[in-house]
Coordinates of C-alpha atoms and ligand atoms in Angstrom, one line a residue:
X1 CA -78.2 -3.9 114.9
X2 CA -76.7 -3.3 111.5
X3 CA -72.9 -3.9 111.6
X4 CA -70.2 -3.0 109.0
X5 CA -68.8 -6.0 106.4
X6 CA -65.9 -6.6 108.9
X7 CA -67.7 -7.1 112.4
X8 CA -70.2 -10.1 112.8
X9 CA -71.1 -13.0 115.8
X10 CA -70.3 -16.4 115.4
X11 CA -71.2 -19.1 118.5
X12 CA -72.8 -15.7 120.5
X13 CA -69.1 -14.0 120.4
X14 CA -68.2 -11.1 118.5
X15 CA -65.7 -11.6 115.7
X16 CA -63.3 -8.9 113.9
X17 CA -62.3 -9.8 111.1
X18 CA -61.6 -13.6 111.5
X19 CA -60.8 -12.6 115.3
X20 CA -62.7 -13.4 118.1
X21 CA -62.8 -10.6 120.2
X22 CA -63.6 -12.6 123.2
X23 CA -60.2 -14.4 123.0
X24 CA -58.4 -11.1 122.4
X25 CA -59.7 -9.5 125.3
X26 CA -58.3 -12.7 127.5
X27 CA -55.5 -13.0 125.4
X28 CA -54.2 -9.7 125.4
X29 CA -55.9 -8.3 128.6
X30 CA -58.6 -5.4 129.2
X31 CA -59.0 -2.4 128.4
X32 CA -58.5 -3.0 124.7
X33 CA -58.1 -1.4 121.1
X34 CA -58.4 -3.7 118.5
X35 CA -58.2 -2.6 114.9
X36 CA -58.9 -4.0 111.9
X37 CA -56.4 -2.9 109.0
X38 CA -57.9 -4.2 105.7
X39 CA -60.8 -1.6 107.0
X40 CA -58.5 1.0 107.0
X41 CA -57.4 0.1 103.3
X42 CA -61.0 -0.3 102.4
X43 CA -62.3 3.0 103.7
X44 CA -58.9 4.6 102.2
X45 CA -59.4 3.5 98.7
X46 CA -63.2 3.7 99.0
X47 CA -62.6 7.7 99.3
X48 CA -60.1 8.1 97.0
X49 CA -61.3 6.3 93.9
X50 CA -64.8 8.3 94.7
X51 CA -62.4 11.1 94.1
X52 CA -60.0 10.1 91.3
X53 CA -62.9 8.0 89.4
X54 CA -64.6 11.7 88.7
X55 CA -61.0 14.1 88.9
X56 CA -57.5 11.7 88.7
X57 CA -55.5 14.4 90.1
X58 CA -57.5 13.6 94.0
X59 CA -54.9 13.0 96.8
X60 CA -56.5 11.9 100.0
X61 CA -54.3 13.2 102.9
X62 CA -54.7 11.6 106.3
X63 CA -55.6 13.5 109.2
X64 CA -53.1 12.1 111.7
X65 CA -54.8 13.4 114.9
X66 CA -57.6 10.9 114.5
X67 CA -55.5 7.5 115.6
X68 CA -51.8 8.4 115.6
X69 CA -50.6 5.2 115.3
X70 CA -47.6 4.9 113.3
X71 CA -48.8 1.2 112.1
X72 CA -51.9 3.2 110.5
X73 CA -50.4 5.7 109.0
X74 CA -47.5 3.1 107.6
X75 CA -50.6 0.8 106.1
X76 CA -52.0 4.4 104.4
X77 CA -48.5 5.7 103.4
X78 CA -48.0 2.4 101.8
X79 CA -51.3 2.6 99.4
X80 CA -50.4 6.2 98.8
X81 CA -52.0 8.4 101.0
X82 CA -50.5 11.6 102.4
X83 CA -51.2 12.9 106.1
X84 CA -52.5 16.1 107.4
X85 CA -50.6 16.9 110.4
X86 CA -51.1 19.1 113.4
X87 CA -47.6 18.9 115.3
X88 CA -44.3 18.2 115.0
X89 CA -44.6 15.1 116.7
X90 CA -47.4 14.3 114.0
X91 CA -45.1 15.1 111.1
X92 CA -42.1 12.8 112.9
X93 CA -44.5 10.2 112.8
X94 CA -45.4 10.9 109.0
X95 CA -42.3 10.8 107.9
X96 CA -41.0 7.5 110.2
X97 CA -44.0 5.8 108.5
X98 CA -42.1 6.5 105.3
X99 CA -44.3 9.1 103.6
X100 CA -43.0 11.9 101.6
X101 CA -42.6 15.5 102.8
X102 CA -44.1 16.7 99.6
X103 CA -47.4 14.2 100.6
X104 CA -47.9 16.2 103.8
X105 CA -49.1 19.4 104.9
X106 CA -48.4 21.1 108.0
X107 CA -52.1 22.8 110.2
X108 CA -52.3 24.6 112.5
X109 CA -53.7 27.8 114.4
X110 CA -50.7 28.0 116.9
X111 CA -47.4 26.6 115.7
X112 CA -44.4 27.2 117.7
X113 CA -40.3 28.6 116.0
X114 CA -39.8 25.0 116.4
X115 CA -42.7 23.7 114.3
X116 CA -42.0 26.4 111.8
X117 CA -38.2 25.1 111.6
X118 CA -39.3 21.8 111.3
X119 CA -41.5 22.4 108.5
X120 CA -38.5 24.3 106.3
X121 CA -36.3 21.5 107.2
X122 CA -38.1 18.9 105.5
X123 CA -39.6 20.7 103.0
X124 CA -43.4 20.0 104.6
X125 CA -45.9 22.8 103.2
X126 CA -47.9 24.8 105.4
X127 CA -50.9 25.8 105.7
X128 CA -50.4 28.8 107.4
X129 CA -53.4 30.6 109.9
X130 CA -52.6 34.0 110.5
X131 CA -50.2 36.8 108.9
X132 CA -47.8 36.8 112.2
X133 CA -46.9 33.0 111.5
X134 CA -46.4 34.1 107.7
X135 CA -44.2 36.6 108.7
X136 CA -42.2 34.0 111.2
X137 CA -42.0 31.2 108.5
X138 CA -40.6 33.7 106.4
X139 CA -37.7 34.1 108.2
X140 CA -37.4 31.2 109.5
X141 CA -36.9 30.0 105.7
X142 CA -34.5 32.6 105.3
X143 CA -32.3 32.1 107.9
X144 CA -32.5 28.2 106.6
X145 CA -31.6 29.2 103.2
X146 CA -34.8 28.2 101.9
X147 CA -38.3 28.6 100.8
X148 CA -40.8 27.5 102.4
X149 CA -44.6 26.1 100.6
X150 CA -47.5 27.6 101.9
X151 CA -51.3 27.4 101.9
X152 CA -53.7 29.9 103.7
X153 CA -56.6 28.3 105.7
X154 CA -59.7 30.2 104.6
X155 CA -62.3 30.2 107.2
X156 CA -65.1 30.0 104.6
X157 CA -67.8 31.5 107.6
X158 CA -70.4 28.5 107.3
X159 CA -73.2 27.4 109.7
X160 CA -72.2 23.5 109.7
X161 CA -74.7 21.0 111.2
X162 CA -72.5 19.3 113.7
X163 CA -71.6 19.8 117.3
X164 CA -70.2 22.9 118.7
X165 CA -66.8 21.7 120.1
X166 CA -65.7 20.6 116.3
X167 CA -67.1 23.5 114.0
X168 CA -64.7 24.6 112.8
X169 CA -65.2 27.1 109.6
X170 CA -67.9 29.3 111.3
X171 CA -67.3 33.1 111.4
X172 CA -66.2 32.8 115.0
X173 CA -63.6 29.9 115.2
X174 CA -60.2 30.6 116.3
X175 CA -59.1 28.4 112.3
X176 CA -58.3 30.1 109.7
X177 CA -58.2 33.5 108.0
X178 CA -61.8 35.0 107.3
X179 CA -62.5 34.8 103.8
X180 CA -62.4 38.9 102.5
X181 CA -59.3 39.0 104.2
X182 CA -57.3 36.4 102.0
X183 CA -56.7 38.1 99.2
X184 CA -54.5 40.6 101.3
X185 CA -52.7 37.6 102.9
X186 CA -51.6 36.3 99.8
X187 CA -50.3 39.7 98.4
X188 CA -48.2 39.6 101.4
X189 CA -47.0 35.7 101.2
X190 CA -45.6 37.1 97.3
X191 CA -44.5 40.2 98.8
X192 CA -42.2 38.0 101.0
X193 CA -38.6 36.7 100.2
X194 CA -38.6 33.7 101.2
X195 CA -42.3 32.3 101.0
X196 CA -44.2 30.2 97.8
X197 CA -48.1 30.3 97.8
X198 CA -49.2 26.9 96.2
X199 CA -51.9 26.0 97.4
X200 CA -55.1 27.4 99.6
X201 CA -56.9 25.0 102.7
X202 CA -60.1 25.1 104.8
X203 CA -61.6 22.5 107.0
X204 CA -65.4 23.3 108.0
X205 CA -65.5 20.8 110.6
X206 CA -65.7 17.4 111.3
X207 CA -68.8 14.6 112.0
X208 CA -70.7 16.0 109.5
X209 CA -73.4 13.9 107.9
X210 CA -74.9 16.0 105.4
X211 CA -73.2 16.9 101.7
X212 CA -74.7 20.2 101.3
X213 CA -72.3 22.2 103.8
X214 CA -69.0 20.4 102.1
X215 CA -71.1 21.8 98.5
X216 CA -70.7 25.3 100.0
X217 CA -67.4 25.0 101.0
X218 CA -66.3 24.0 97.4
X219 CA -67.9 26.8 96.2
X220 CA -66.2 29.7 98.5
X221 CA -62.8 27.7 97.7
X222 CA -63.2 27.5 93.6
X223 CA -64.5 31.6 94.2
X224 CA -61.5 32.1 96.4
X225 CA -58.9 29.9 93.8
X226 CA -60.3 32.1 90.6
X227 CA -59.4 35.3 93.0
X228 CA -56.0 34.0 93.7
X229 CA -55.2 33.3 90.1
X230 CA -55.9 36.5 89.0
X231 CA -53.3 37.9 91.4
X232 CA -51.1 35.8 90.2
X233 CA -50.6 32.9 92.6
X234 CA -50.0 29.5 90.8
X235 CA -52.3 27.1 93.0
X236 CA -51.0 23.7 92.8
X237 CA -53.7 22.4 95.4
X238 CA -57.2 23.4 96.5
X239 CA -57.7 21.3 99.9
X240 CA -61.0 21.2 101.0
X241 CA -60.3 19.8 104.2
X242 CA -62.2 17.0 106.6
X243 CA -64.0 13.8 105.3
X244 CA -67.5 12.8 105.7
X245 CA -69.0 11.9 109.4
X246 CA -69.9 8.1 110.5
X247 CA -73.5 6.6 111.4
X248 CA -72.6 6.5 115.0
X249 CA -76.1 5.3 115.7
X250 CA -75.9 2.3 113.3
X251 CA -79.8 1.4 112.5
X252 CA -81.0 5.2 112.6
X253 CA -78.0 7.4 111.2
X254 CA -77.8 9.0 107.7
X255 CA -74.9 7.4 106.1
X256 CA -73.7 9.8 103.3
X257 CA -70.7 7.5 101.2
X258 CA -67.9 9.2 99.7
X259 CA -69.4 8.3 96.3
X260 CA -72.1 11.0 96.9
X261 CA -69.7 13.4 97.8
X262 CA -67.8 13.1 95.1
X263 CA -70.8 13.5 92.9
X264 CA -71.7 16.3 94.8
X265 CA -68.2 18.4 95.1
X266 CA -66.7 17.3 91.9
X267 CA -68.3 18.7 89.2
X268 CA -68.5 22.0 91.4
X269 CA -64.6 22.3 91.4
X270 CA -64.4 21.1 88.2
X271 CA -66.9 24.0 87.0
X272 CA -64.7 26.9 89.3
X273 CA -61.3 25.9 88.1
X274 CA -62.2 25.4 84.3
X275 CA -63.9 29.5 84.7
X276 CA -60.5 29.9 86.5
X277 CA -58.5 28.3 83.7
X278 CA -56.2 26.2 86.4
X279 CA -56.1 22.3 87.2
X280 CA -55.1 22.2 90.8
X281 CA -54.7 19.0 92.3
X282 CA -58.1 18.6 95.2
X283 CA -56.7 17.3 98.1
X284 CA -59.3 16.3 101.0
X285 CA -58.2 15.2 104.9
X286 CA -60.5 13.0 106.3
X287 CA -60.0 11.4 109.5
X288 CA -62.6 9.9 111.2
X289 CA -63.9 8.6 107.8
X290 CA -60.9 6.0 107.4
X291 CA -60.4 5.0 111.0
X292 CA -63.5 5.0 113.2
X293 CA -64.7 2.0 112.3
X294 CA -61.9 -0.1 112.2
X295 CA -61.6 -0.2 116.1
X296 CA -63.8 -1.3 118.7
X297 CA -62.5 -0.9 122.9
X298 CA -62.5 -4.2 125.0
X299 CA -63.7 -3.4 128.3
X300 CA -64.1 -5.9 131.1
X301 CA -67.4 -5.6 133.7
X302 CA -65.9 -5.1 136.9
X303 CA -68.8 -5.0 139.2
X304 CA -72.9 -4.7 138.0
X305 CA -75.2 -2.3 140.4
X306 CA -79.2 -2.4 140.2
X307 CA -80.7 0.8 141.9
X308 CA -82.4 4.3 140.7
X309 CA -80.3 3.1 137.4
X310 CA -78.4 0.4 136.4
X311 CA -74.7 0.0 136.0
X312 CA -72.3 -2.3 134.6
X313 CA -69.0 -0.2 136.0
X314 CA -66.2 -1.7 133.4
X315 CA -62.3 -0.7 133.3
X316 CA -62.1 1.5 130.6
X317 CA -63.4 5.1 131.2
X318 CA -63.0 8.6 129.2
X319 CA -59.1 7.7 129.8
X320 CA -59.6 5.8 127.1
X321 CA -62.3 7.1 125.6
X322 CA -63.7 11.2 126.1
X323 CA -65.8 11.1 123.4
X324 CA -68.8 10.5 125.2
X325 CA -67.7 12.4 127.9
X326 CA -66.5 15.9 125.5
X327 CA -69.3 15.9 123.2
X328 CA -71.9 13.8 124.0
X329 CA -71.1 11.5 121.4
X330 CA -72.9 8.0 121.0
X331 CA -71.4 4.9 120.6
X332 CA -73.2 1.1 119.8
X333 CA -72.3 -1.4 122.7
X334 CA -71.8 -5.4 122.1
X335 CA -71.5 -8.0 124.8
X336 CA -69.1 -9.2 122.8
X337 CA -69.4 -12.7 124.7
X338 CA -73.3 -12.7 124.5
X339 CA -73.8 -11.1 121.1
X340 CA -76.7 -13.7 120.5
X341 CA -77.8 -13.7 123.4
X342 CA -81.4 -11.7 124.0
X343 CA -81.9 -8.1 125.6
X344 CA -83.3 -8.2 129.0
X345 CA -82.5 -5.0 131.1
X346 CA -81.0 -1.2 130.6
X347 CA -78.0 -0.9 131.9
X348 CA -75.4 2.8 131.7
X349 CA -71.9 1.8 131.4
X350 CA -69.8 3.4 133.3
X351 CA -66.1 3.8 133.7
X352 CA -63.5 3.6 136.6
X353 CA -62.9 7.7 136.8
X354 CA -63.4 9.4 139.7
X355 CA -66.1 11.7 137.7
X356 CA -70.0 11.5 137.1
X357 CA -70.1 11.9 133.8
X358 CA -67.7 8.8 133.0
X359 CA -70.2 6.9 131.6
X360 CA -69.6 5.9 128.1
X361 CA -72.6 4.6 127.2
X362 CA -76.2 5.7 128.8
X363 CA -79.1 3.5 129.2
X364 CA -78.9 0.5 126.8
X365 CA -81.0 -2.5 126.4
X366 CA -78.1 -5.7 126.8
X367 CA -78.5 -9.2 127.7
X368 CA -78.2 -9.4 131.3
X369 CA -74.7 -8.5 132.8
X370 CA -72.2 -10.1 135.0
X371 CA -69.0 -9.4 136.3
X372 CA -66.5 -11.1 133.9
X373 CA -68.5 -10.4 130.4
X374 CA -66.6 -8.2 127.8
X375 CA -67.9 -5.5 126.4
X376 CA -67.5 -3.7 123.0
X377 CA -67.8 -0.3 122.7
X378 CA -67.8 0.3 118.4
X379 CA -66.2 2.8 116.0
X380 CA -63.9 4.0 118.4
X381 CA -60.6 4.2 115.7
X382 CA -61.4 8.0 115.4
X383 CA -60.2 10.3 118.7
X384 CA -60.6 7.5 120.6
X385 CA -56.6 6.1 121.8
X386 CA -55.4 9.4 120.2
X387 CA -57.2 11.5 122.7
X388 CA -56.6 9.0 125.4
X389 CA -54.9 10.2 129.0
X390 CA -53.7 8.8 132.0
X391 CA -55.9 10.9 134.1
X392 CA -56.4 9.1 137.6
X393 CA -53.1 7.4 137.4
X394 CA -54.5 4.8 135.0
X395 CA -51.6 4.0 132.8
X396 CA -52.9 3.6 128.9
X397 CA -54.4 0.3 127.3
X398 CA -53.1 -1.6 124.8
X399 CA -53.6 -1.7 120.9
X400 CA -53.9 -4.6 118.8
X401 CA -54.0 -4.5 114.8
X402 CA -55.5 -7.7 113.2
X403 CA -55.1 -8.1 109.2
X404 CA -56.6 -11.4 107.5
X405 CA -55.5 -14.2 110.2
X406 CA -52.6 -11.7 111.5
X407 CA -53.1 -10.1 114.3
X408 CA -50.2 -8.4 116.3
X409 CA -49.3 -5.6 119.1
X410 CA -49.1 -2.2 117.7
X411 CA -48.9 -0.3 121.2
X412 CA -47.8 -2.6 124.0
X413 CA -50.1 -1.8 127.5
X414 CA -48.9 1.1 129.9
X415 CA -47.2 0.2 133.4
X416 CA -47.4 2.5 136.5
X417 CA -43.9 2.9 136.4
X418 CA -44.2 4.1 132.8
X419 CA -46.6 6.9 134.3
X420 CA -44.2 8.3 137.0
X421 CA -41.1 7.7 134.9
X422 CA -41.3 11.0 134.0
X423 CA -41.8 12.1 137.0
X424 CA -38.4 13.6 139.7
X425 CA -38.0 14.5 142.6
X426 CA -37.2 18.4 143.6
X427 CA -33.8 18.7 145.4
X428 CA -35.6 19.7 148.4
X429 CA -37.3 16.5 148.5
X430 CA -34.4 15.0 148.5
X431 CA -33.0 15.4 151.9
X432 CA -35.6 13.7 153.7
Ligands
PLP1 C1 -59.5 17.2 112.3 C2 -59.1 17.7 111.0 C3 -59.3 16.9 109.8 C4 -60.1 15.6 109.9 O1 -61.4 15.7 110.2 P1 -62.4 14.5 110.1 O2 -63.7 15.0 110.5 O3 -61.8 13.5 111.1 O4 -62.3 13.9 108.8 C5 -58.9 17.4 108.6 N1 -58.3 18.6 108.5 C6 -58.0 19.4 109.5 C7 -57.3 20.7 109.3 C8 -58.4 19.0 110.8 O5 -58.2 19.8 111.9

């Protein structure tokens, strides 16, 4: 199996970095996140030179949702990303990972008064989904004394090659603003007190492996920024939204590289604001892009059954991981302590949840199995801890961050009692 520069087996174990990930999993326990951070930093800076090498005024905003981790977004804020947020828990953690309000932009297709307030307070722009919320922020800024930044989020109407669950710019999604109706919304944003248009947002979708449906996109944005101009609005930004999708399936996979799509979405905003005579700053948000890779999940074999189909049943299920689960997503699996060891039978790993479809990997060829052996399940750094839950009272793994031979804690492992400490009793409980 092809891995990426930072995985690779030494002695039959798998190996992070310089880390073992055998040792890992025994030091730190099972189930497991281990990340690698100098992956992080390479992905990051991978995409945004693409970017700035072709058009210097590219900022690369991180979408937060995909690993929330404020240790992640600390190592980005540091080499000068930005965040894309979609809460205000998401833009506490932005900020507390020291970057700028002006670096991040508030999505969202359902924010709250408090969000809204939030947002004015610390000055975060936002890319507002509907003409009710741009009414709201309006006067939310004015009874703060203050204006607030906004975007809209066009919903450019594609039909993007990915899976259902996370299209999100076709005609029917519940994002964004549909496209002939924009032009209206942003009459109304000038038309209002307290309210600055500066910038306009889409996001098509995410796990998208092809370049031509991010082409497309560019072009409705440049059509939609030249429109805008005309009535006036001074775009500072043009934020075409989600990054590039991963080869999940490692040997088999197209594996577009953010040099191609700069090649490919470049020159198409450079053509559409040079006829629009403006020099907006393209922002882009990818997510899984920066961080799937970087982690793989240590799970330990419980128990190994041999029937209609075999199972290796491990301790980590879609608590941990839903992907597989949510959208029938793929991922490679390593025995990470026989990595050189030869395939002999198919087994379906399948996690501890009381459901049937927690299996989180289906019918692959690994060495033979044992109760003990660790297994790795890969690129799980993108909505894999960040969608995690504690569904059948299974309190939440641990994460480890590992950077050249560093490795550390960056989430310490759940307890029981952390699960029902937010639990009380009702008064009429009480009595008996
Ligand atoms: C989820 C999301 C992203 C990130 O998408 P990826 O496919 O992980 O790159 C970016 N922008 C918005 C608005 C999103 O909702």
């Amino acid at each position: 199996m092809n891995l990426p520069p930072h995985l690779s087996v030494q002695d039959g174990h798998l190996l992070i970095g310089r880390h073992d990930l055998v040792a890992l999993a025994h030091e730190y326990g099972t189930p497991l996140y281990v990340t690698d951070e100098e992956r992080i930093c390479d992905n990051y800076q991978r995409y945004r030179n693409a970017l700035a090498s072709l058009y210097p005024k590219s900022k690369v905003l991180y979408a937060a949702k995909a690993n929330g981790n404020v240790s992640l977004l600390r190592a980005l804020g540091n080499l000068g990303a930005g965040a894309d947020v979609f809460s205000s828990g998401e833009l506490e953690l932005a900020l507390s990972a020291g970057m700028r309000p002006g670096d991040l932009l508030f999505n969202g297709s359902s924010k709250s008064p408090s969000d809204l307030n939030l947002a004015v307070a610390h000055g975060v722009t936002v890319s507002v989904d509907s003409l009710d919320e741009l009414h709201q922020l309006d006067a939310a800024a004015k009874a703060a004394g203050k204006n607030a930044r906004v975007s809209f989020r066009v919903n450019p109407a594609l039909h993007i090659p990915t899976h259902p669950k996370i299209a999100t710019g076709v005609a029917s999604s519940k994002f964004g603003i549909a496209h002939e109706k924009i032009l209206p919304a942003y009459r109304e944003a000038i038309a209002c007190s307290n309210v600055v248009p500066v910038g306009v947002h889409c996001h098509i979708g995410s796990q998208i492996l092809e370049i031509e449906p991010f082409v497309k996109a560019t072009e409705v944005m440049v059509r939609v920024a030249k429109e805008l101009t005309g009535i006036g609005v001074a775009l500072e930004f043009v934020d075409l939204g989600g990054g590039l999708g991963i080869p999940y399936h490692h040997d088999t996979d197209p594996r577009p590289t953010p040099e191609e799509y700069a090649r490919a979405v470049v020159p198409v905003f450079l053509e559409g604001i040079t006829d629009a005579g403006i020099s907006p700053e393209l922002w882009v948000e990818p997510g899984r892009y920066l961080v799937a890779d970087s982690s793989v999940l240590l799970t330990r074999v419980n128990s190994v059954k041999f029937g209609h189909k075999n199972f290796a049943n491990v301790d980590a299920g879609f608590n941990l991981l839903i992907r597989p689960t949510m959208y029938n997503s793929y991922h490679e699996v390593i025995v990470a302590n026989k990595a050189s060891s030869p395939a002999e039978e198919t087994y379906s790993i399948a996690g501890p949840i009381c459901e049937t479809g927690d299996i989180l990997a289906a019918d692959r060829l690994l060495p033979a199995v044992e109760a003990g052996d660790i297994i790795a399940v890969l690129d799980t750094g993108a909505y894999g801890f960040s969608m995690a839950s504690q569904y059948n009272c299974r309190p939440r793994s641990a994460e480890v961050l590992v950077h050249g031979e560093d490795k550390a804690l960056m989430r310490i492992r759940e307890t029981t009692k952390d699960v029902t400490s937010t639990m009380v009793t009702p008064p009429w409980q009480q009595q008996r």
